[in-house]
């Protein structure tokens, strides 16, 4: 059994910070011991590999619980495959993704899941699991939910947006929530009032308002808040927990906070794009705003403070990327002259850990909260903890050596995502991933790629660990 020692670093988990050496055996964390202890010194002499982390952070690999590799959308496909997207994730310090398998209308959940396995299996550089997008709620698919939960696909995304594509009406949502309440599945909600938004889209286009910035205007913050409120009420009636994805509006955070104050099992996720970008980006001239078209949309800058506050107060628990890249040339430009035809989604799987570390540098969150919202909480939320999301004996040795001092400039010229632009082009951040281990195997070693497609294993999940 191969032995690796990570020595001399500051180990940071959601719970504590401790100067310790970490012993890895057979892909798992075997023990932690004080750097000066006899234990740690004996490990170093007998190890097959010693990684020096002096002056660095030793953190759990990131868990990105919201990605869309190769998602079909608006007549095209998200440009990262599981191979390119998971490689880029590793470069950014993420060692587990949970991607969304898609059930299309008329199809079974099984067939959608099989399609996603065919895309991902033997391609990934890091471990991966699946949520299921439930686009067609009916008697058969409700029954299939039970089977999927047993098999480790324990969360189901429903859409209050995109009528005619993924949309479910309130009756279907209620039925799926009732089923989730019974079988332990967690309902994840895209909370935007898609019926009202479609009216506003039609009116905007008829009035000649076709530029990308109108994408943000028609997808009004109140239509996110209203849908969030409705989803919470439906979940309460069904007696089910609820996880609201990609929260962007102040008013939606307030709905979540009010529900949590009532003691409801309601959870919320936001994404780096809502914390760092705004409608100013959507309004960039020469169609550049299309690079920032996603749903929920970017909001005016004032909303950001409420998202940061929600992350500090735990009204929001998770930061995922909603990584869904489309190239500017050839994909985003499908919507020139009609913003509603711009494929929705932003790249970001490689940037999340660094951007959140930048928030640590700027004093917005603590180091432990960084690890909590990016590693531990998503692992707990989606039934992966403590195998993923922490550094503790018995956990998978998914370990990142993070250099907190080196500056970098985010750019499409240096990133590894398969997309021709960066949403954070030119942004200077302090901190950089140096080495990444996935189950003890180096994927990145001293900033050289050592990974391989197929190393990543499919990881069935348990149910949400925030529920009793
Ligand atoms: O714009 C987005 N978010 N694209 C991906 C699909 C979704 O709704 O998460
Ligand atoms: Zn969504
Ligand atoms: Zn998404």
Short mmCIF file of C-alpha atoms and ligand atoms in Angstrom, two decimals:
data_model
loop_
_atom_site.label_atom_id
_atom_site.label_comp_id
_atom_site.label_asym_id
_atom_site.label_seq_id
_atom_site.Cartn_x
_atom_site.Cartn_y
_atom_site.Cartn_z
CA UNK A 1 0.00 0.00 0.00
CA UNK A 2 1.58 3.30 -1.07
CA UNK A 3 2.24 5.93 1.59
CA UNK A 4 2.35 9.67 1.04
CA UNK A 5 3.07 12.30 3.65
CA UNK A 6 2.06 15.93 3.29
CA UNK A 7 4.31 17.71 5.73
CA UNK A 8 4.67 21.11 7.32
CA UNK A 9 1.41 22.76 6.20
CA UNK A 10 -1.51 24.42 7.94
CA UNK A 11 -4.41 21.96 7.71
CA UNK A 12 -7.70 23.85 7.36
CA UNK A 13 -11.08 22.19 7.60
CA UNK A 14 -14.52 23.66 8.27
CA UNK A 15 -14.01 22.82 11.94
CA UNK A 16 -10.42 23.79 12.72
CA UNK A 17 -6.97 24.97 11.66
CA UNK A 18 -3.99 22.96 12.85
CA UNK A 19 -0.32 22.73 11.92
CA UNK A 20 -0.03 19.02 11.16
CA UNK A 21 1.47 16.42 8.85
CA UNK A 22 -1.00 14.22 7.01
CA UNK A 23 -0.38 10.54 6.33
CA UNK A 24 -2.09 9.04 3.28
CA UNK A 25 -2.30 5.28 2.85
CA UNK A 26 -4.03 3.45 0.03
CA UNK A 27 -5.95 6.50 -1.14
CA UNK A 28 -7.34 7.43 2.28
CA UNK A 29 -6.20 9.73 5.03
CA UNK A 30 -4.68 7.47 7.67
CA UNK A 31 -3.66 9.94 10.37
CA UNK A 32 -2.72 13.52 11.25
CA UNK A 33 0.06 14.33 13.69
CA UNK A 34 1.87 17.39 14.89
CA UNK A 35 4.78 18.16 12.58
CA UNK A 36 7.35 17.83 15.39
CA UNK A 37 5.99 14.59 16.78
CA UNK A 38 7.83 11.28 16.61
CA UNK A 39 4.94 9.84 14.62
CA UNK A 40 5.25 12.41 11.88
CA UNK A 41 9.01 11.98 11.69
CA UNK A 42 8.72 8.21 11.33
CA UNK A 43 6.13 8.61 8.55
CA UNK A 44 8.53 10.75 6.58
CA UNK A 45 11.29 8.15 6.66
CA UNK A 46 9.01 5.32 5.50
CA UNK A 47 6.90 7.21 2.93
CA UNK A 48 6.95 6.56 -0.83
CA UNK A 49 6.31 10.26 -1.47
CA UNK A 50 6.79 13.32 0.72
CA UNK A 51 5.08 16.54 -0.30
CA UNK A 52 6.45 19.63 1.37
CA UNK A 53 3.64 22.02 2.30
CA UNK A 54 5.68 24.40 4.45
CA UNK A 55 4.08 27.85 4.36
CA UNK A 56 1.05 26.48 2.49
CA UNK A 57 -2.49 25.54 3.34
CA UNK A 58 -3.52 21.88 3.26
CA UNK A 59 -7.23 21.85 2.49
CA UNK A 60 -9.84 19.30 1.44
CA UNK A 61 -10.43 19.10 -2.31
CA UNK A 62 -13.31 21.30 -3.39
CA UNK A 63 -16.75 19.80 -3.91
CA UNK A 64 -18.58 21.55 -6.74
CA UNK A 65 -22.19 20.39 -6.43
CA UNK A 66 -23.50 22.14 -9.54
CA UNK A 67 -21.95 21.54 -12.97
CA UNK A 68 -23.29 20.94 -16.47
CA UNK A 69 -20.72 19.18 -18.65
CA UNK A 70 -21.99 18.79 -22.23
CA UNK A 71 -25.44 20.07 -21.30
CA UNK A 72 -27.70 20.40 -24.36
CA UNK A 73 -29.13 23.92 -24.28
CA UNK A 74 -30.66 26.21 -26.90
CA UNK A 75 -29.59 24.09 -29.87
CA UNK A 76 -26.00 23.59 -28.73
CA UNK A 77 -24.01 21.82 -26.00
CA UNK A 78 -21.99 23.17 -23.08
CA UNK A 79 -18.44 23.20 -24.41
CA UNK A 80 -16.68 21.27 -21.63
CA UNK A 81 -16.79 17.50 -21.85
CA UNK A 82 -16.37 15.48 -18.68
CA UNK A 83 -12.75 15.04 -19.69
CA UNK A 84 -11.91 18.72 -20.20
CA UNK A 85 -14.19 19.98 -17.45
CA UNK A 86 -12.92 17.70 -14.71
CA UNK A 87 -9.30 18.40 -15.70
CA UNK A 88 -10.01 22.13 -15.36
CA UNK A 89 -11.79 21.52 -12.06
CA UNK A 90 -8.67 19.81 -10.71
CA UNK A 91 -6.49 22.73 -11.81
CA UNK A 92 -8.75 24.89 -9.69
CA UNK A 93 -8.57 22.67 -6.59
CA UNK A 94 -11.87 20.84 -7.01
CA UNK A 95 -11.74 17.06 -6.60
CA UNK A 96 -15.44 16.13 -6.77
CA UNK A 97 -18.22 17.38 -9.00
CA UNK A 98 -21.91 16.57 -8.90
CA UNK A 99 -23.25 17.05 -12.41
CA UNK A 100 -26.87 17.14 -13.58
CA UNK A 101 -28.04 14.16 -15.61
CA UNK A 102 -30.97 15.24 -17.76
CA UNK A 103 -34.29 13.52 -18.19
CA UNK A 104 -36.00 14.94 -21.27
CA UNK A 105 -39.76 15.02 -21.64
CA UNK A 106 -41.08 11.58 -22.65
CA UNK A 107 -37.94 9.81 -21.49
CA UNK A 108 -37.39 7.71 -18.36
CA UNK A 109 -35.03 8.80 -15.61
CA UNK A 110 -33.04 5.61 -16.21
CA UNK A 111 -32.45 6.46 -19.83
CA UNK A 112 -31.34 10.02 -18.95
CA UNK A 113 -29.00 8.65 -16.31
CA UNK A 114 -27.56 6.06 -18.71
CA UNK A 115 -26.82 8.85 -21.20
CA UNK A 116 -24.92 10.77 -18.52
CA UNK A 117 -22.92 7.71 -17.50
CA UNK A 118 -21.97 7.20 -21.14
CA UNK A 119 -20.70 10.78 -21.29
CA UNK A 120 -18.78 10.63 -18.01
CA UNK A 121 -17.61 7.10 -17.29
CA UNK A 122 -13.90 6.52 -17.95
CA UNK A 123 -13.47 10.20 -18.88
CA UNK A 124 -13.13 12.05 -15.59
CA UNK A 125 -9.93 13.17 -13.89
CA UNK A 126 -11.67 13.50 -10.51
CA UNK A 127 -14.57 11.79 -8.75
CA UNK A 128 -18.11 12.58 -9.80
CA UNK A 129 -21.72 11.97 -8.87
CA UNK A 130 -25.04 12.89 -10.44
CA UNK A 131 -28.19 14.78 -9.59
CA UNK A 132 -31.16 14.17 -11.89
CA UNK A 133 -33.02 16.89 -13.75
CA UNK A 134 -36.67 15.89 -13.58
CA UNK A 135 -38.33 17.45 -16.62
CA UNK A 136 -41.32 15.14 -16.86
CA UNK A 137 -43.07 14.40 -13.57
CA UNK A 138 -45.54 11.52 -14.02
CA UNK A 139 -46.52 8.29 -12.25
CA UNK A 140 -43.62 6.35 -13.79
CA UNK A 141 -40.93 8.92 -13.10
CA UNK A 142 -42.16 9.41 -9.53
CA UNK A 143 -41.67 5.68 -8.97
CA UNK A 144 -38.25 5.82 -10.60
CA UNK A 145 -37.20 8.49 -8.10
CA UNK A 146 -37.35 5.86 -5.33
CA UNK A 147 -35.00 3.56 -7.24
CA UNK A 148 -32.53 6.33 -8.01
CA UNK A 149 -32.35 7.40 -4.36
CA UNK A 150 -31.52 3.79 -3.44
CA UNK A 151 -28.78 3.78 -6.10
CA UNK A 152 -27.13 7.01 -4.92
CA UNK A 153 -28.75 9.66 -7.10
CA UNK A 154 -30.37 11.37 -4.16
CA UNK A 155 -31.29 14.83 -5.47
CA UNK A 156 -33.65 16.03 -8.20
CA UNK A 157 -33.70 19.40 -9.90
CA UNK A 158 -37.02 20.91 -10.92
CA UNK A 159 -37.55 24.07 -12.92
CA UNK A 160 -40.10 26.82 -12.38
CA UNK A 161 -38.48 28.45 -15.46
CA UNK A 162 -38.05 27.44 -19.13
CA UNK A 163 -41.67 26.62 -20.10
CA UNK A 164 -41.77 23.96 -22.82
CA UNK A 165 -38.31 22.63 -21.97
CA UNK A 166 -37.64 21.78 -18.33
CA UNK A 167 -40.61 23.58 -16.69
CA UNK A 168 -42.87 21.87 -14.16
CA UNK A 169 -46.13 23.40 -12.96
CA UNK A 170 -46.94 23.70 -9.25
CA UNK A 171 -48.92 20.43 -9.21
CA UNK A 172 -45.99 18.48 -10.63
CA UNK A 173 -43.60 20.18 -8.26
CA UNK A 174 -45.83 19.31 -5.29
CA UNK A 175 -45.98 15.65 -6.37
CA UNK A 176 -42.20 15.42 -6.74
CA UNK A 177 -41.73 17.07 -3.35
CA UNK A 178 -44.16 14.62 -1.72
CA UNK A 179 -42.19 11.77 -3.23
CA UNK A 180 -38.92 13.29 -2.03
CA UNK A 181 -40.37 13.66 1.45
CA UNK A 182 -41.11 9.92 1.43
CA UNK A 183 -37.95 8.55 -0.21
CA UNK A 184 -35.31 10.93 1.18
CA UNK A 185 -34.56 12.66 -2.15
CA UNK A 186 -33.67 16.34 -1.95
CA UNK A 187 -35.58 18.65 -4.31
CA UNK A 188 -33.35 21.29 -5.89
CA UNK A 189 -35.24 24.21 -7.37
CA UNK A 190 -34.52 26.60 -10.21
CA UNK A 191 -36.72 29.32 -8.75
CA UNK A 192 -37.80 31.86 -11.36
CA UNK A 193 -41.34 32.48 -12.58
CA UNK A 194 -40.79 31.30 -16.15
CA UNK A 195 -44.35 31.94 -17.33
CA UNK A 196 -44.18 35.63 -16.39
CA UNK A 197 -40.62 35.91 -17.73
CA UNK A 198 -41.71 34.60 -21.13
CA UNK A 199 -44.31 37.39 -21.37
CA UNK A 200 -41.64 39.99 -20.59
CA UNK A 201 -39.25 38.42 -23.12
CA UNK A 202 -41.88 38.63 -25.84
CA UNK A 203 -42.66 42.26 -24.99
CA UNK A 204 -38.98 43.26 -24.88
CA UNK A 205 -38.22 41.68 -28.26
CA UNK A 206 -41.35 43.24 -29.81
CA UNK A 207 -40.12 46.64 -28.59
CA UNK A 208 -36.69 46.09 -30.18
CA UNK A 209 -34.88 45.49 -26.90
CA UNK A 210 -32.70 42.65 -28.13
CA UNK A 211 -29.30 43.21 -26.46
CA UNK A 212 -27.91 40.85 -23.79
CA UNK A 213 -28.60 43.34 -21.00
CA UNK A 214 -32.36 42.84 -21.46
CA UNK A 215 -31.87 39.23 -20.38
CA UNK A 216 -31.24 40.65 -16.91
CA UNK A 217 -34.15 43.07 -17.05
CA UNK A 218 -36.86 40.59 -18.03
CA UNK A 219 -35.71 38.08 -15.43
CA UNK A 220 -36.76 40.44 -12.68
CA UNK A 221 -35.49 39.94 -9.12
CA UNK A 222 -39.10 39.87 -7.89
CA UNK A 223 -39.80 36.93 -10.19
CA UNK A 224 -36.94 35.04 -8.51
CA UNK A 225 -38.24 36.04 -5.07
CA UNK A 226 -41.83 35.07 -5.93
CA UNK A 227 -40.79 31.66 -7.21
CA UNK A 228 -38.57 31.12 -4.17
CA UNK A 229 -41.48 31.97 -1.88
CA UNK A 230 -43.80 29.62 -3.79
CA UNK A 231 -41.26 26.79 -3.77
CA UNK A 232 -40.86 27.16 -0.01
CA UNK A 233 -44.63 27.07 0.51
CA UNK A 234 -45.00 23.98 -1.69
CA UNK A 235 -42.18 22.25 0.19
CA UNK A 236 -43.82 23.11 3.49
CA UNK A 237 -47.14 21.64 2.30
CA UNK A 238 -45.34 18.52 1.06
CA UNK A 239 -43.27 18.24 4.24
CA UNK A 240 -40.11 18.06 2.17
CA UNK A 241 -36.74 19.78 2.41
CA UNK A 242 -35.79 22.22 -0.33
CA UNK A 243 -32.48 23.37 -1.84
CA UNK A 244 -32.70 26.48 -3.99
CA UNK A 245 -29.95 26.62 -6.63
CA UNK A 246 -28.11 29.66 -8.00
CA UNK A 247 -29.68 32.28 -5.73
CA UNK A 248 -28.83 35.75 -7.04
CA UNK A 249 -31.36 38.30 -5.72
CA UNK A 250 -31.44 40.00 -2.34
CA UNK A 251 -35.19 39.36 -2.13
CA UNK A 252 -34.69 35.63 -2.69
CA UNK A 253 -32.12 35.48 0.13
CA UNK A 254 -34.69 37.20 2.34
CA UNK A 255 -37.27 34.52 1.50
CA UNK A 256 -34.78 31.79 2.43
CA UNK A 257 -33.80 33.55 5.66
CA UNK A 258 -37.46 33.95 6.67
CA UNK A 259 -38.14 30.26 5.99
CA UNK A 260 -35.09 29.17 7.96
CA UNK A 261 -36.10 31.44 10.84
CA UNK A 262 -39.36 29.48 10.93
CA UNK A 263 -37.29 26.30 11.31
CA UNK A 264 -37.97 24.94 7.83
CA UNK A 265 -35.43 22.68 6.14
CA UNK A 266 -34.74 25.15 3.36
CA UNK A 267 -31.23 25.55 1.97
CA UNK A 268 -29.67 27.93 -0.52
CA UNK A 269 -26.74 27.98 -2.92
CA UNK A 270 -25.15 30.90 -4.65
CA UNK A 271 -22.34 31.03 -7.23
CA UNK A 272 -19.20 33.12 -7.74
CA UNK A 273 -20.72 34.98 -10.70
CA UNK A 274 -23.37 36.52 -8.44
CA UNK A 275 -20.76 37.45 -5.84
CA UNK A 276 -18.23 39.01 -8.22
CA UNK A 277 -20.09 40.04 -11.42
CA UNK A 278 -23.12 42.23 -12.03
CA UNK A 279 -25.51 43.76 -14.58
CA UNK A 280 -22.60 46.07 -15.50
CA UNK A 281 -21.06 43.04 -17.21
CA UNK A 282 -24.33 42.16 -18.96
CA UNK A 283 -24.40 45.72 -20.33
CA UNK A 284 -20.91 45.50 -21.90
CA UNK A 285 -21.04 46.80 -25.51
CA UNK A 286 -20.56 44.95 -28.82
CA UNK A 287 -22.51 41.92 -27.65
CA UNK A 288 -19.79 41.22 -25.03
CA UNK A 289 -22.60 41.12 -22.46
CA UNK A 290 -23.58 37.73 -23.92
CA UNK A 291 -20.60 36.23 -22.08
CA UNK A 292 -22.47 36.88 -18.85
CA UNK A 293 -25.91 35.53 -19.80
CA UNK A 294 -27.02 32.92 -17.30
CA UNK A 295 -30.18 32.21 -15.32
CA UNK A 296 -30.91 33.33 -12.71
CA UNK A 297 -29.27 36.43 -14.18
CA UNK A 298 -26.53 38.65 -12.82
CA UNK A 299 -28.01 41.38 -10.64
CA UNK A 300 -27.10 45.02 -9.91
CA UNK A 301 -24.01 45.23 -7.66
CA UNK A 302 -26.09 46.14 -4.59
CA UNK A 303 -27.33 42.54 -4.34
CA UNK A 304 -23.82 41.21 -3.71
CA UNK A 305 -23.66 42.45 -0.12
CA UNK A 306 -26.79 40.46 0.70
CA UNK A 307 -25.31 37.29 -0.77
CA UNK A 308 -22.09 37.72 1.22
CA UNK A 309 -24.12 38.37 4.34
CA UNK A 310 -26.21 35.25 3.68
CA UNK A 311 -23.02 33.23 3.40
CA UNK A 312 -21.72 34.63 6.68
CA UNK A 313 -25.00 34.07 8.56
CA UNK A 314 -25.57 30.62 7.02
CA UNK A 315 -28.80 31.66 5.31
CA UNK A 316 -26.87 30.45 2.26
CA UNK A 317 -24.86 27.30 2.85
CA UNK A 318 -23.13 26.38 -0.40
CA UNK A 319 -21.19 28.06 -3.21
CA UNK A 320 -21.21 25.99 -6.41
CA UNK A 321 -20.29 27.17 -9.88
CA UNK A 322 -23.25 26.22 -12.11
CA UNK A 323 -20.42 25.68 -14.60
CA UNK A 324 -22.11 25.67 -18.00
CA UNK A 325 -19.70 27.11 -20.57
CA UNK A 326 -20.56 28.22 -24.08
CA UNK A 327 -17.95 29.75 -26.37
CA UNK A 328 -18.43 33.40 -27.29
CA UNK A 329 -17.68 32.62 -30.91
CA UNK A 330 -20.09 30.12 -32.39
CA UNK A 331 -22.29 29.56 -29.34
CA UNK A 332 -23.13 32.74 -27.42
CA UNK A 333 -23.51 34.51 -30.76
CA UNK A 334 -26.52 32.34 -31.63
CA UNK A 335 -28.33 35.13 -29.78
CA UNK A 336 -27.09 38.15 -31.73
CA UNK A 337 -30.19 40.24 -32.35
CA UNK A 338 -32.27 38.19 -29.88
CA UNK A 339 -31.01 37.87 -26.30
CA UNK A 340 -33.47 35.01 -25.65
CA UNK A 341 -31.46 32.79 -28.00
CA UNK A 342 -28.16 33.24 -26.15
CA UNK A 343 -27.32 29.88 -24.51
CA UNK A 344 -27.59 30.34 -20.74
CA UNK A 345 -24.53 29.62 -18.66
CA UNK A 346 -21.07 30.70 -17.55
CA UNK A 347 -17.73 28.92 -17.17
CA UNK A 348 -16.26 28.79 -13.68
CA UNK A 349 -15.42 25.31 -12.41
CA UNK A 350 -11.72 26.24 -12.36
CA UNK A 351 -12.17 29.58 -10.60
CA UNK A 352 -14.36 28.88 -7.56
CA UNK A 353 -11.76 27.98 -4.94
CA UNK A 354 -9.52 30.92 -5.90
CA UNK A 355 -12.36 33.46 -5.99
CA UNK A 356 -13.58 32.35 -2.58
CA UNK A 357 -10.03 32.50 -1.24
CA UNK A 358 -9.92 36.05 -2.54
CA UNK A 359 -12.96 36.71 -0.34
CA UNK A 360 -10.88 35.42 2.58
CA UNK A 361 -8.05 37.79 1.59
CA UNK A 362 -10.53 40.68 1.44
CA UNK A 363 -11.96 39.82 4.87
CA UNK A 364 -15.45 38.83 3.69
CA UNK A 365 -15.32 35.28 5.08
CA UNK A 366 -12.96 33.36 7.34
CA UNK A 367 -10.65 30.62 6.13
CA UNK A 368 -12.80 27.96 7.79
CA UNK A 369 -15.96 29.36 6.26
CA UNK A 370 -14.21 29.20 2.86
CA UNK A 371 -13.70 25.47 3.36
CA UNK A 372 -17.19 25.03 4.75
CA UNK A 373 -19.07 26.60 1.84
CA UNK A 374 -16.81 25.13 -0.86
CA UNK A 375 -16.04 21.65 0.52
CA UNK A 376 -17.76 20.48 3.71
CA UNK A 377 -21.29 21.86 3.30
CA UNK A 378 -21.77 20.65 -0.29
CA UNK A 379 -20.45 17.23 0.79
CA UNK A 380 -22.92 17.11 3.69
CA UNK A 381 -25.78 18.53 1.65
CA UNK A 382 -25.41 15.80 -0.97
CA UNK A 383 -24.51 12.80 1.17
CA UNK A 384 -20.77 12.62 0.58
CA UNK A 385 -19.40 13.59 4.01
CA UNK A 386 -16.97 12.69 5.59
CA UNK A 387 -15.61 10.73 2.64
CA UNK A 388 -15.39 14.06 0.82
CA UNK A 389 -15.16 17.63 2.12
CA UNK A 390 -12.77 17.21 5.04
CA UNK A 391 -9.31 16.06 6.08
CA UNK A 392 -9.75 13.40 8.74
CA UNK A 393 -8.75 9.77 9.26
CA UNK A 394 -10.84 7.55 6.99
CA UNK A 395 -11.69 10.29 4.48
CA UNK A 396 -10.67 9.98 0.84
CA UNK A 397 -7.26 11.61 0.42
CA UNK A 398 -8.61 14.42 -1.76
CA UNK A 399 -6.13 17.06 -0.68
CA UNK A 400 -5.13 20.43 -2.09
CA UNK A 401 -1.85 22.16 -1.25
CA UNK A 402 -2.80 25.80 -1.59
CA UNK A 403 -0.28 28.62 -1.78
CA UNK A 404 -2.05 31.58 -0.12
CA UNK A 405 0.56 34.18 -1.18
CA UNK A 406 1.16 33.80 -4.93
CA UNK A 407 -0.74 36.28 -7.07
CA UNK A 408 -2.36 35.26 -10.33
CA UNK A 409 -4.37 36.96 -13.04
CA UNK A 410 -7.38 34.98 -14.24
CA UNK A 411 -7.45 34.71 -18.02
CA UNK A 412 -8.72 32.57 -20.89
CA UNK A 413 -5.10 32.44 -22.05
CA UNK A 414 -4.06 30.41 -19.05
CA UNK A 415 -7.21 28.61 -17.94
CA UNK A 416 -7.90 24.97 -18.75
CA UNK A 417 -11.65 25.10 -19.38
CA UNK A 418 -12.66 24.41 -22.98
CA UNK A 419 -14.13 27.83 -23.61
CA UNK A 420 -12.79 30.84 -25.49
CA UNK A 421 -13.29 33.47 -22.79
CA UNK A 422 -13.08 33.93 -19.05
CA UNK A 423 -15.90 35.58 -17.13
CA UNK A 424 -13.19 36.96 -14.81
CA UNK A 425 -10.68 38.05 -17.47
CA UNK A 426 -7.92 40.19 -15.95
CA UNK A 427 -9.03 39.73 -12.35
CA UNK A 428 -6.04 39.66 -10.01
CA UNK A 429 -6.36 37.25 -7.08
CA UNK A 430 -4.02 36.19 -4.32
CA UNK A 431 -3.64 32.46 -3.83
CA UNK A 432 -3.12 29.52 -6.15
CA UNK A 433 -3.46 25.77 -6.22
CA UNK A 434 -0.08 24.07 -6.18
CA UNK A 435 -0.75 20.34 -5.80
CA UNK A 436 -3.93 18.27 -5.91
CA UNK A 437 -4.34 14.70 -4.76
CA UNK A 438 -7.40 12.68 -5.65
CA UNK A 439 -7.68 9.58 -3.46
CA UNK A 440 -3.97 9.97 -2.80
CA UNK A 441 -2.97 10.13 -6.49
CA UNK A 442 -1.41 13.35 -7.78
CA UNK A 443 -3.59 15.07 -10.36
CA UNK A 444 -1.63 18.31 -10.19
CA UNK A 445 1.90 18.13 -8.74
CA UNK A 446 3.79 21.40 -8.33
CA UNK A 447 1.57 22.90 -11.06
CA UNK A 448 2.20 20.11 -13.54
CA UNK A 449 -0.75 18.03 -14.71
CA UNK A 450 -0.26 14.38 -13.73
CA UNK A 451 -3.87 13.25 -13.92
CA UNK A 452 -5.60 11.01 -16.40
CA UNK A 453 -9.02 10.58 -17.86
CA UNK A 454 -10.63 7.64 -16.12
CA UNK A 455 -8.97 8.11 -12.73
CA UNK A 456 -12.19 9.76 -11.51
CA UNK A 457 -14.69 7.29 -10.07
CA UNK A 458 -18.46 7.48 -10.12
CA UNK A 459 -19.49 8.15 -6.53
CA UNK A 460 -22.98 7.14 -5.43
CA UNK A 461 -24.25 9.43 -2.70
CA UNK A 462 -26.24 9.12 0.51
CA UNK A 463 -29.12 11.41 1.37
CA UNK A 464 -28.81 14.97 2.68
CA UNK A 465 -26.93 14.94 5.98
CA UNK A 466 -28.51 18.12 7.35
CA UNK A 467 -31.77 16.27 7.97
CA UNK A 468 -32.50 14.02 10.91
O1 LIG B 1 -27.75 29.70 -16.96
C1 LIG B 1 -27.65 28.62 -16.41
N1 LIG B 1 -27.73 28.57 -15.12
N2 LIG B 1 -27.46 27.52 -17.16
C2 LIG B 1 -27.44 26.20 -16.70
C3 LIG B 1 -28.82 25.62 -16.47
C4 LIG B 1 -29.37 25.99 -15.13
O2 LIG B 1 -30.48 26.51 -15.07
O3 LIG B 1 -28.73 25.75 -14.11
ZN1 LIG B 2 -31.06 26.38 -13.07
ZN1 LIG B 3 -27.30 24.85 -13.39
#
